[in-house]
PDB file of C-alpha atoms in Angstrom:
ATOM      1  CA  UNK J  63     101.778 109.939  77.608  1.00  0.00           C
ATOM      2  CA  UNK J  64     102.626 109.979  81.249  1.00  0.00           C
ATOM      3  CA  UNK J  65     103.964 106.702  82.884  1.00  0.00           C
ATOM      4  CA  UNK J  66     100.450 105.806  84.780  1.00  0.00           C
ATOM      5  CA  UNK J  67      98.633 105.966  81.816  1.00  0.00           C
ATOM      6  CA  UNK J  68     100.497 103.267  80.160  1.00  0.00           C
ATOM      7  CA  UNK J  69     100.269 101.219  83.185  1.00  0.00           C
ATOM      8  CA  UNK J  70      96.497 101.589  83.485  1.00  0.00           C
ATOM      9  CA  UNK J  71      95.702 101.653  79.542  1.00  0.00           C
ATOM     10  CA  UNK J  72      97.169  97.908  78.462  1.00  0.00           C
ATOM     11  CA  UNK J  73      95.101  95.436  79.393  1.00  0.00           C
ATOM     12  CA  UNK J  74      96.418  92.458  82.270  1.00  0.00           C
ATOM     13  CA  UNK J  75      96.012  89.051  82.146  1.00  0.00           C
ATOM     14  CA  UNK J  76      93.761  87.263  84.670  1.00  0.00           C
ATOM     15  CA  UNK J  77      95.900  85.621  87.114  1.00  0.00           C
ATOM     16  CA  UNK J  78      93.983  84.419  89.982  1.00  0.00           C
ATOM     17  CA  UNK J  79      95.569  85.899  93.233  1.00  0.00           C
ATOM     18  CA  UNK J  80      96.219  82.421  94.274  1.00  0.00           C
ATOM     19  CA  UNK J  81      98.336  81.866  91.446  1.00  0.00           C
ATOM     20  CA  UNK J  82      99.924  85.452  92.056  1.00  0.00           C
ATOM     21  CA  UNK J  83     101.092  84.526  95.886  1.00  0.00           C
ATOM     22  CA  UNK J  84     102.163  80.571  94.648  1.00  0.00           C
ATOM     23  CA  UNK J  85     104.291  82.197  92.194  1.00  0.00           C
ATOM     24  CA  UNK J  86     105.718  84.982  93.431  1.00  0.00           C
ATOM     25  CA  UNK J  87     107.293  82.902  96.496  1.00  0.00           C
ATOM     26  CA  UNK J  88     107.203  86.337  98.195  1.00  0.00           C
ATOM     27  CA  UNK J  89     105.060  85.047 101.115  1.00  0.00           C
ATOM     28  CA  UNK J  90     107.597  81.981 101.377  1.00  0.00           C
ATOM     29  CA  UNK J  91     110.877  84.657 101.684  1.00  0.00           C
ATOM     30  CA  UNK J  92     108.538  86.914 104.361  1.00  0.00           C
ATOM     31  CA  UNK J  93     108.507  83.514 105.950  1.00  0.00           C
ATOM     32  CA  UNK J  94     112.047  82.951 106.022  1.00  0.00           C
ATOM     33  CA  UNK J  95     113.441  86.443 107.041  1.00  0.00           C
ATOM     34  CA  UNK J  96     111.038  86.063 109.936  1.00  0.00           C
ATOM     35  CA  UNK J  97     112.407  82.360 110.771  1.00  0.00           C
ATOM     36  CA  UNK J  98     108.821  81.181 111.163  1.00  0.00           C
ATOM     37  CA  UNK J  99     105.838  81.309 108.986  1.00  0.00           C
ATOM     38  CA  UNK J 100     103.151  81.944 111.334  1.00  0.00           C
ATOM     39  CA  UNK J 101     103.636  85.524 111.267  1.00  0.00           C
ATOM     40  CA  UNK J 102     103.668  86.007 107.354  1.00  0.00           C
ATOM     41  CA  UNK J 103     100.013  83.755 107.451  1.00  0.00           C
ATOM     42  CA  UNK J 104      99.517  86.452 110.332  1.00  0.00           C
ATOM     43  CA  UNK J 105     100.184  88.985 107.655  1.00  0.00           C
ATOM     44  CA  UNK J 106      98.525  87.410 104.847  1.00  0.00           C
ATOM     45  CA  UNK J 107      95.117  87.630 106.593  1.00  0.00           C
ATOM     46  CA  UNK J 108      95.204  90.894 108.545  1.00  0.00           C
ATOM     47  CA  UNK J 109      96.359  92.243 104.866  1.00  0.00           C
ATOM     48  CA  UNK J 110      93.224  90.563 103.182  1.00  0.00           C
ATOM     49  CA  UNK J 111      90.691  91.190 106.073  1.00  0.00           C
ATOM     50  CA  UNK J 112      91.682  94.965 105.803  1.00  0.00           C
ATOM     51  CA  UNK J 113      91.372  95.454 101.887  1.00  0.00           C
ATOM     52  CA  UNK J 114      88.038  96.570 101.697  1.00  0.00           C
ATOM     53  CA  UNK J 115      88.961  99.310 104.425  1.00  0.00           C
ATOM     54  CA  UNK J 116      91.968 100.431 102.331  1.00  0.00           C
ATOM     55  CA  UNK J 117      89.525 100.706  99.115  1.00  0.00           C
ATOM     56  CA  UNK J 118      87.594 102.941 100.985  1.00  0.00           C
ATOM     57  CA  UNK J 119      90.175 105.370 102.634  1.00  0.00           C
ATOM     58  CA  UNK J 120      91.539 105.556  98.788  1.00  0.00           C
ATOM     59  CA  UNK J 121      88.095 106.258  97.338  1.00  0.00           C
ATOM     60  CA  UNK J 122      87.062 108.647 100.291  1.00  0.00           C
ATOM     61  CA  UNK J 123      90.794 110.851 100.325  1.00  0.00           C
ATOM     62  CA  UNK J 124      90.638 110.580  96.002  1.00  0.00           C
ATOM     63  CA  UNK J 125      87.107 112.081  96.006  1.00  0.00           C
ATOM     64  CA  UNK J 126      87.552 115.047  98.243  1.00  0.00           C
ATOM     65  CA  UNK J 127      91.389 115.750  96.626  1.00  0.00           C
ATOM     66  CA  UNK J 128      93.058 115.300  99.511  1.00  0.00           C
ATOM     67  CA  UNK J 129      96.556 114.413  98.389  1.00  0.00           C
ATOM     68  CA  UNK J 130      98.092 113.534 101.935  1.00  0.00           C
ATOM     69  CA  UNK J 131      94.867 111.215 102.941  1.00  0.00           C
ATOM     70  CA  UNK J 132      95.206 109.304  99.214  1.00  0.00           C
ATOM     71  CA  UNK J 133      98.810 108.981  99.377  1.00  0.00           C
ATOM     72  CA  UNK J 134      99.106 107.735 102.685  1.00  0.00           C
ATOM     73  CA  UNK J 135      95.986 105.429 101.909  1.00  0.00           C
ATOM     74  CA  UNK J 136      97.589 103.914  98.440  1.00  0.00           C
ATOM     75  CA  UNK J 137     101.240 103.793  99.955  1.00  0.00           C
ATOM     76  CA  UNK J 138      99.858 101.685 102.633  1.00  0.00           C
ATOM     77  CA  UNK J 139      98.310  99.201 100.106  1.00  0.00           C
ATOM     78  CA  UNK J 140     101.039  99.010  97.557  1.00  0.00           C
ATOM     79  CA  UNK J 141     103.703  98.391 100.182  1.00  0.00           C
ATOM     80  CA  UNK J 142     101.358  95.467 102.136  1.00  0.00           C
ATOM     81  CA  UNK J 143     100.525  94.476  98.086  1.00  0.00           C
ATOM     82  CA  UNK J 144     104.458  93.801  97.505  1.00  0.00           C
ATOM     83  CA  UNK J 145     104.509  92.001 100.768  1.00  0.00           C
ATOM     84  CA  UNK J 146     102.209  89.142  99.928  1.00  0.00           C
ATOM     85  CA  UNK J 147     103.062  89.045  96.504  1.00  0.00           C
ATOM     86  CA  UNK J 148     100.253  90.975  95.009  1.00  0.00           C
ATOM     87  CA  UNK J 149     101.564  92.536  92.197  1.00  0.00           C
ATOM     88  CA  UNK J 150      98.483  93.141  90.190  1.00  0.00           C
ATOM     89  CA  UNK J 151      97.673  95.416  93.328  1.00  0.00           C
ATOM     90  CA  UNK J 152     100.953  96.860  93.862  1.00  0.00           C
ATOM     91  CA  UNK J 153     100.905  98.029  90.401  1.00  0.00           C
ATOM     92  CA  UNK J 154      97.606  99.477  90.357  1.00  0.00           C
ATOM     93  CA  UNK J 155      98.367 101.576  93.558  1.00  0.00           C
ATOM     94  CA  UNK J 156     101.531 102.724  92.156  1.00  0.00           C
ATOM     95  CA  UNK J 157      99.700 104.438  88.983  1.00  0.00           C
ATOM     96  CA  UNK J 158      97.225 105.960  91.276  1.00  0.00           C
ATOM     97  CA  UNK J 159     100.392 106.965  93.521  1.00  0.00           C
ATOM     98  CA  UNK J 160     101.482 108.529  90.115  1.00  0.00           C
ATOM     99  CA  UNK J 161      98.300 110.451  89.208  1.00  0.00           C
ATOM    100  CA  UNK J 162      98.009 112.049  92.832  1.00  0.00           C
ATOM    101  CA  UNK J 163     101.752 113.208  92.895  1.00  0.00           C
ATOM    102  CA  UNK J 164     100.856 114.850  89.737  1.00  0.00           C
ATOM    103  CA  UNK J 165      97.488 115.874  91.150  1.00  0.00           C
ATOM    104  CA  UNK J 166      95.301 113.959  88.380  1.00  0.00           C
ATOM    105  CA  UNK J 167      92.801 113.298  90.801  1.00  0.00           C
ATOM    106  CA  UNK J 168      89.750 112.665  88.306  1.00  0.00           C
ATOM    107  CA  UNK J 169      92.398 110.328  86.473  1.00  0.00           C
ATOM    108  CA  UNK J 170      93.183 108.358  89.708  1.00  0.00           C
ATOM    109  CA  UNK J 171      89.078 108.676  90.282  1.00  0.00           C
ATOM    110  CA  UNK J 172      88.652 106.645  87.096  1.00  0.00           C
ATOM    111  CA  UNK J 173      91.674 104.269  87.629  1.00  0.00           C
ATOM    112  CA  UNK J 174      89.749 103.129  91.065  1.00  0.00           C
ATOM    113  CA  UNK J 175      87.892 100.759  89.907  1.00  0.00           C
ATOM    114  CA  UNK J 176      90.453  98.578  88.218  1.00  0.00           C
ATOM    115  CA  UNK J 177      92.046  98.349  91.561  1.00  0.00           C
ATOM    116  CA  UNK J 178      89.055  97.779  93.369  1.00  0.00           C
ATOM    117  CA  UNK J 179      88.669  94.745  90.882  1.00  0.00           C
ATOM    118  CA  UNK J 180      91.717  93.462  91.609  1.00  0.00           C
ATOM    119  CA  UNK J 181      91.696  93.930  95.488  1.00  0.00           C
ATOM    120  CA  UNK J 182      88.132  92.340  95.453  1.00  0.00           C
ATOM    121  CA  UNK J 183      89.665  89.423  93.721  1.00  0.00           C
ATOM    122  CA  UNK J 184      92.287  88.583  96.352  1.00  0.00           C
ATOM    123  CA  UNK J 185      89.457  89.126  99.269  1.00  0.00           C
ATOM    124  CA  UNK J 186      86.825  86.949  97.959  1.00  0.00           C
ATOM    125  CA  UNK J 187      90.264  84.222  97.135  1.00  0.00           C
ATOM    126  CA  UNK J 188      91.097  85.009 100.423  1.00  0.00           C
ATOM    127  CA  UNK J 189      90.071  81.304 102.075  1.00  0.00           C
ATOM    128  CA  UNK J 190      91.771  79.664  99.616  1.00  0.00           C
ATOM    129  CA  UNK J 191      94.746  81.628  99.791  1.00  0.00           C
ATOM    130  CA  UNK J 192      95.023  81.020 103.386  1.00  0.00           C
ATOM    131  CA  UNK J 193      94.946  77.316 102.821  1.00  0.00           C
ATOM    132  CA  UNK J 194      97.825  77.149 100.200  1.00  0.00           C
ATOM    133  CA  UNK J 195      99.709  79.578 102.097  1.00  0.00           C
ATOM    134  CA  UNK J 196      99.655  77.358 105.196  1.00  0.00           C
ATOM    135  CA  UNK J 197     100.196  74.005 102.730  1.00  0.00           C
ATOM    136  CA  UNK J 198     102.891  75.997 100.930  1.00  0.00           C
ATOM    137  CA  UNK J 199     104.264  77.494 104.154  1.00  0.00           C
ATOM    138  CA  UNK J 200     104.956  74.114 105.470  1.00  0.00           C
ATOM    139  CA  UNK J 201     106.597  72.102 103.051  1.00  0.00           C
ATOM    140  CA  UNK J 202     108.955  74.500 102.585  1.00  0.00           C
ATOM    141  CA  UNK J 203     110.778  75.813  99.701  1.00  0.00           C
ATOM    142  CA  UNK J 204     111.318  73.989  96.601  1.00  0.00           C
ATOM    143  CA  UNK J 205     108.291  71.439  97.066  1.00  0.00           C
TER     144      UNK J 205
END
Protein backbone atom coordinates (compact mmCIF):
# COMPACT_ATOMS: atom_id res chain seq x y z
CA UNK A 1 0.00 0.00 0.00
CA UNK A 2 1.47 3.26 -1.07
CA UNK A 3 2.30 5.92 1.66
CA UNK A 4 -0.93 8.29 0.82
CA UNK A 5 -3.16 5.65 1.21
CA UNK A 6 -2.29 5.02 4.72
CA UNK A 7 -2.43 8.60 5.43
CA UNK A 8 -5.90 9.04 3.94
CA UNK A 9 -7.36 5.46 5.04
CA UNK A 10 -7.00 5.79 9.18
CA UNK A 11 -9.37 7.76 10.49
CA UNK A 12 -8.28 11.45 12.51
CA UNK A 13 -9.46 12.67 15.49
CA UNK A 14 -11.57 15.87 15.58
CA UNK A 15 -9.46 18.57 16.79
CA UNK A 16 -11.05 21.83 16.33
CA UNK A 17 -8.62 24.12 14.31
CA UNK A 18 -8.60 26.36 17.24
CA UNK A 19 -7.21 23.80 19.31
CA UNK A 20 -4.76 22.86 16.33
CA UNK A 21 -3.17 26.64 16.15
CA UNK A 22 -3.26 26.94 20.42
CA UNK A 23 -1.30 23.88 20.41
CA UNK A 24 0.93 23.83 17.89
CA UNK A 25 2.51 27.32 19.11
CA UNK A 26 3.51 27.57 15.42
CA UNK A 27 1.69 30.93 14.96
CA UNK A 28 3.46 32.14 18.31
CA UNK A 29 7.27 31.13 16.73
CA UNK A 30 6.02 32.91 13.12
CA UNK A 31 5.51 35.68 15.60
CA UNK A 32 8.78 35.68 17.06
CA UNK A 33 11.09 35.16 13.97
CA UNK A 34 9.22 38.16 12.63
CA UNK A 35 9.84 40.25 16.03
CA UNK A 36 6.21 41.35 15.95
CA UNK A 37 2.99 39.54 15.76
CA UNK A 38 0.99 41.67 13.63
CA UNK A 39 2.25 40.19 10.58
CA UNK A 40 1.69 36.41 11.53
CA UNK A 41 -2.30 37.66 12.49
CA UNK A 42 -1.64 39.31 8.93
CA UNK A 43 -0.91 35.82 7.79
CA UNK A 44 -3.36 33.98 9.72
CA UNK A 45 -6.26 35.77 7.96
CA UNK A 46 -5.08 36.30 4.38
CA UNK A 47 -4.33 32.31 4.78
CA UNK A 48 -8.01 31.66 6.00
CA UNK A 49 -9.78 34.28 3.73
CA UNK A 50 -8.02 32.50 0.72
CA UNK A 51 -8.90 28.74 1.57
CA UNK A 52 -11.87 28.40 -0.29
CA UNK A 53 -9.88 29.78 -3.44
CA UNK A 54 -7.12 27.18 -2.88
CA UNK A 55 -9.97 24.32 -2.68
CA UNK A 56 -10.98 25.33 -5.87
CA UNK A 57 -7.66 25.71 -7.90
CA UNK A 58 -7.00 21.99 -6.34
CA UNK A 59 -10.40 20.66 -7.42
CA UNK A 60 -10.31 22.54 -10.88
CA UNK A 61 -6.23 21.42 -11.82
CA UNK A 62 -7.22 17.57 -10.11
CA UNK A 63 -10.25 17.28 -12.44
CA UNK A 64 -8.75 18.16 -15.75
CA UNK A 65 -5.21 16.09 -14.74
CA UNK A 66 -3.20 18.78 -14.88
CA UNK A 67 -0.25 17.81 -12.73
CA UNK A 68 1.65 21.28 -12.75
CA UNK A 69 -1.78 23.36 -11.93
CA UNK A 70 -2.56 20.64 -8.82
CA UNK A 71 0.85 20.62 -7.58
CA UNK A 72 1.44 24.12 -7.55
CA UNK A 73 -2.21 24.55 -6.08
CA UNK A 74 -1.65 21.81 -3.06
CA UNK A 75 2.09 22.96 -2.47
CA UNK A 76 0.77 26.34 -1.91
CA UNK A 77 -1.73 25.10 0.77
CA UNK A 78 0.38 22.61 2.59
CA UNK A 79 3.26 25.04 2.97
CA UNK A 80 0.70 28.16 4.25
CA UNK A 81 -1.05 24.88 6.32
CA UNK A 82 2.46 24.29 8.22
CA UNK A 83 2.68 27.98 8.70
CA UNK A 84 -0.32 28.49 10.91
CA UNK A 85 -0.14 25.31 12.44
CA UNK A 86 -2.66 23.42 10.45
CA UNK A 87 -1.55 20.13 10.40
CA UNK A 88 -4.72 18.30 9.71
CA UNK A 89 -4.42 20.37 6.35
CA UNK A 90 -0.85 20.04 5.78
CA UNK A 91 -1.25 16.42 5.94
CA UNK A 92 -4.09 16.08 3.74
CA UNK A 93 -2.31 18.16 0.95
CA UNK A 94 0.73 16.17 1.30
CA UNK A 95 -1.20 12.74 0.36
CA UNK A 96 -2.81 14.47 -2.49
CA UNK A 97 0.85 15.89 -3.29
CA UNK A 98 1.64 12.07 -3.20
CA UNK A 99 -1.13 10.75 -5.48
CA UNK A 100 -0.40 13.49 -8.26
CA UNK A 101 3.46 12.80 -8.28
CA UNK A 102 2.41 9.34 -8.89
CA UNK A 103 -0.33 10.51 -11.24
CA UNK A 104 -3.35 8.88 -9.17
CA UNK A 105 -5.46 11.56 -10.12
CA UNK A 106 -8.97 9.76 -9.53
CA UNK A 107 -7.30 8.76 -6.06
CA UNK A 108 -6.42 12.43 -5.21
CA UNK A 109 -10.17 13.16 -6.84
CA UNK A 110 -11.61 11.05 -4.03
CA UNK A 111 -9.16 12.21 -1.25
CA UNK A 112 -10.65 15.96 -1.96
CA UNK A 113 -13.18 15.96 0.04
CA UNK A 114 -11.52 15.04 3.30
CA UNK A 115 -9.45 18.07 2.78
CA UNK A 116 -12.12 20.20 1.82
CA UNK A 117 -13.63 19.11 5.30
CA UNK A 118 -10.87 20.03 7.04
CA UNK A 119 -10.09 23.41 5.26
CA UNK A 120 -13.87 24.28 5.70
CA UNK A 121 -13.38 23.69 9.34
CA UNK A 122 -10.59 26.22 9.90
CA UNK A 123 -12.65 28.92 7.61
CA UNK A 124 -15.90 28.76 9.28
CA UNK A 125 -13.37 28.78 12.97
CA UNK A 126 -11.81 31.43 11.34
CA UNK A 127 -13.34 34.46 13.80
CA UNK A 128 -12.53 32.69 16.60
CA UNK A 129 -9.20 31.86 15.61
CA UNK A 130 -8.43 35.37 14.97
CA UNK A 131 -9.45 36.29 18.46
CA UNK A 132 -7.20 33.71 20.33
CA UNK A 133 -4.50 34.37 18.02
CA UNK A 134 -4.50 38.07 18.90
CA UNK A 135 -5.19 37.05 22.91
CA UNK A 136 -2.48 34.41 22.51
CA UNK A 137 -0.25 36.69 20.43
CA UNK A 138 -0.12 39.15 23.18
CA UNK A 139 0.56 37.56 26.29
CA UNK A 140 3.28 36.02 24.96
CA UNK A 141 4.80 32.72 25.30
CA UNK A 142 4.35 30.52 28.17
CA UNK A 143 0.96 32.18 29.44
Amino acid sequence: MSDWRAVTSHAEPHRTPTDSVLESCTLQALAEELDDSAPAISFLSTYLSMLPGRILRISTGLCLHDADASMDAVLSLRISSAMVGAVETENRCRAIETMIREHHFDSAVLALPALQNSTDRWFVAGPQLLVKAHESLRQGPGH
